[in-house]
PDB file of C-alpha atoms in Angstrom:
ATOM      1  CA  MET A  16      41.002  27.880 159.797  1.00 55.00           C
ATOM      2  CA  ASP A  17      43.674  27.950 157.041  1.00 68.00           C
ATOM      3  CA  SER A  18      42.599  24.495 155.864  1.00 78.00           C
ATOM      4  CA  ASP A  19      39.850  26.073 153.766  1.00 91.00           C
ATOM      5  CA  VAL A  20      42.315  28.263 151.784  1.00 91.00           C
ATOM      6  CA  MET A  21      42.323  26.998 148.187  1.00 91.00           C
ATOM      7  CA  ILE A  22      44.683  29.545 146.583  1.00 90.00           C
ATOM      8  CA  GLN A  23      47.140  31.751 148.422  1.00 90.00           C
ATOM      9  CA  ALA A  24      49.581  34.239 146.930  1.00 90.00           C
ATOM     10  CA  GLU A  25      52.054  36.220 149.007  1.00 92.00           C
ATOM     11  CA  GLY A  26      54.341  38.794 147.462  1.00 90.00           C
ATOM     12  CA  LEU A  27      54.146  37.511 143.887  1.00 90.00           C
ATOM     13  CA  HIS A  28      56.559  39.235 141.532  1.00 90.00           C
ATOM     14  CA  LYS A  29      57.319  38.621 137.871  1.00 90.00           C
ATOM     15  CA  LYS A  30      59.654  40.590 135.671  1.00 90.00           C
ATOM     16  CA  PHE A  31      60.378  40.259 131.970  1.00 90.00           C
ATOM     17  CA  CYS A  32      63.036  41.602 129.657  1.00 89.00           C
ATOM     18  CA  ARG A  33      61.915  43.641 126.656  1.00 91.00           C
ATOM     19  CA  ASN A  34      64.228  41.825 124.223  1.00 90.00           C
ATOM     20  CA  LEU A  35      65.102  38.159 123.775  1.00 89.00           C
ATOM     21  CA  ARG A  36      68.878  38.572 123.707  1.00 88.00           C
ATOM     22  CA  GLY A  37      68.886  40.526 126.963  1.00 85.00           C
ATOM     23  CA  GLY A  38      66.549  38.021 128.618  1.00 84.00           C
ATOM     24  CA  MET A  39      68.757  35.103 127.601  1.00 87.00           C
ATOM     25  CA  PHE A  40      71.870  36.911 128.838  1.00 86.00           C
ATOM     26  CA  TYR A  41      70.277  37.718 132.214  1.00 85.00           C
ATOM     27  CA  GLY A  42      68.999  34.147 132.529  1.00 82.00           C
ATOM     28  CA  LEU A  43      72.444  32.634 131.942  1.00 86.00           C
ATOM     29  CA  ARG A  44      74.026  35.159 134.276  1.00 83.00           C
ATOM     30  CA  ASP A  45      71.504  34.304 137.000  1.00 81.00           C
ATOM     31  CA  VAL A  46      72.160  30.567 136.612  1.00 84.00           C
ATOM     32  CA  PHE A  47      75.926  30.990 136.890  1.00 85.00           C
ATOM     33  CA  SER A  48      75.578  33.442 139.778  1.00 81.00           C
ATOM     34  CA  GLY A  49      73.421  30.896 141.602  1.00 80.00           C
ATOM     35  CA  LEU A  50      75.955  28.130 140.988  1.00 86.00           C
ATOM     36  CA  ALA A  51      78.740  30.372 142.276  1.00 87.00           C
ATOM     37  CA  GLY A  52      76.737  31.227 145.397  1.00 81.00           C
ATOM     38  CA  LEU A  53      76.508  34.933 144.562  1.00 79.00           C
ATOM     39  CA  PRO A  54      73.454  36.946 145.647  1.00 77.00           C
ATOM     40  CA  ASP A  55      70.672  37.109 143.063  1.00 71.00           C
ATOM     41  CA  GLU A  56      69.226  40.264 141.534  1.00 70.00           C
ATOM     42  CA  CYS A  57      65.583  39.149 141.604  1.00 69.00           C
ATOM     43  CA  GLY A  58      64.348  42.187 143.493  1.00 74.00           C
ATOM     44  CA  THR A  59      65.883  44.759 141.164  1.00 81.00           C
ATOM     45  CA  LEU A  60      65.267  45.718 137.574  1.00 87.00           C
ATOM     46  CA  ARG A  61      68.113  45.617 135.123  1.00 86.00           C
ATOM     47  CA  LYS A  62      68.353  47.404 131.782  1.00 90.00           C
ATOM     48  CA  ASN A  63      65.321  46.666 129.538  1.00 90.00           C
ATOM     49  CA  GLU A  64      63.398  44.822 132.283  1.00 89.00           C
ATOM     50  CA  PHE A  65      59.945  45.680 133.626  1.00 91.00           C
ATOM     51  CA  TRP A  66      57.622  44.384 136.335  1.00 90.00           C
ATOM     52  CA  ALA A  67      54.614  42.536 134.885  1.00 91.00           C
ATOM     53  CA  VAL A  68      53.376  41.674 138.411  1.00 91.00           C
ATOM     54  CA  GLN A  69      54.736  43.216 141.588  1.00 90.00           C
ATOM     55  CA  GLY A  70      53.841  42.454 145.203  1.00 91.00           C
ATOM     56  CA  VAL A  71      50.501  40.673 144.714  1.00 92.00           C
ATOM     57  CA  ASN A  72      48.865  39.165 147.831  1.00 93.00           C
ATOM     58  CA  PHE A  73      45.510  37.403 148.129  1.00 93.00           C
ATOM     59  CA  GLN A  74      43.715  34.341 149.467  1.00 93.00           C
ATOM     60  CA  VAL A  75      40.770  32.489 147.988  1.00 93.00           C
ATOM     61  CA  ARG A  76      38.917  30.245 150.414  1.00 94.00           C
ATOM     62  CA  MET A  77      36.667  27.309 149.642  1.00 93.00           C
ATOM     63  CA  GLY A  78      33.350  28.533 148.249  1.00 92.00           C
ATOM     64  CA  GLU A  79      34.638  32.008 147.402  1.00 93.00           C
ATOM     65  CA  ALA A  80      34.980  33.532 143.958  1.00 91.00           C
ATOM     66  CA  PHE A  81      37.293  36.293 142.849  1.00 89.00           C
ATOM     67  CA  GLY A  82      37.982  38.276 139.718  1.00 91.00           C
ATOM     68  CA  ILE A  83      41.019  39.927 138.234  1.00 92.00           C
ATOM     69  CA  VAL A  84      40.236  43.298 136.690  1.00 94.00           C
ATOM     70  CA  GLY A  85      42.596  45.789 135.097  1.00 92.00           C
ATOM     71  CA  ILE A  86      43.510  47.698 131.974  1.00 94.00           C
ATOM     72  CA  ASN A  87      45.406  46.137 129.085  1.00 94.00           C
ATOM     73  CA  GLY A  88      48.981  45.366 130.049  1.00 89.00           C
ATOM     74  CA  SER A  89      48.372  45.385 133.794  1.00 90.00           C
ATOM     75  CA  GLY A  90      49.512  41.764 134.367  1.00 91.00           C
ATOM     76  CA  LYS A  91      46.214  39.849 134.566  1.00 93.00           C
ATOM     77  CA  SER A  92      47.263  37.031 132.225  1.00 94.00           C
ATOM     78  CA  THR A  93      50.718  36.852 133.770  1.00 94.00           C
ATOM     79  CA  LEU A  94      49.165  36.457 137.224  1.00 93.00           C
ATOM     80  CA  LEU A  95      46.905  33.662 135.990  1.00 93.00           C
ATOM     81  CA  ARG A  96      49.863  31.898 134.341  1.00 94.00           C
ATOM     82  CA  ILE A  97      51.780  32.025 137.622  1.00 93.00           C
ATOM     83  CA  ILE A  98      48.804  30.657 139.586  1.00 91.00           C
ATOM     84  CA  ALA A  99      48.358  27.841 137.053  1.00 92.00           C
ATOM     85  CA  GLY A 100      52.053  26.953 137.286  1.00 92.00           C
ATOM     86  CA  LEU A 101      52.798  27.684 133.639  1.00 94.00           C
ATOM     87  CA  ILE A 102      55.517  30.219 134.461  1.00 91.00           C
ATOM     88  CA  PRO A 103      57.501  30.706 137.677  1.00 89.00           C
ATOM     89  CA  ALA A 104      57.340  33.849 139.756  1.00 88.00           C
ATOM     90  CA  SER A 105      60.509  35.929 139.928  1.00 83.00           C
ATOM     91  CA  GLY A 106      62.465  35.456 143.118  1.00 66.00           C
TER      92      GLY A 106
END
């Protein structure tokens, strides 16, 4: 019956850094850590980071509709960007 699933999200997470310099530093550090085979820090928050989306799970089947409702800053646009493939999920 899973053939009628159109969109499926399991454990979506996305974190951002509050400042550009810190985000660039963490990004470079993550790339070099990955190349060196060191464990990543995707599941933890570092200084000046915050979760925009954390642990989102849902399925949308053929013929179904769904809505995303929340207050300002709750991650609605970030979730839609992840679903559309515009930005990658963290980890």
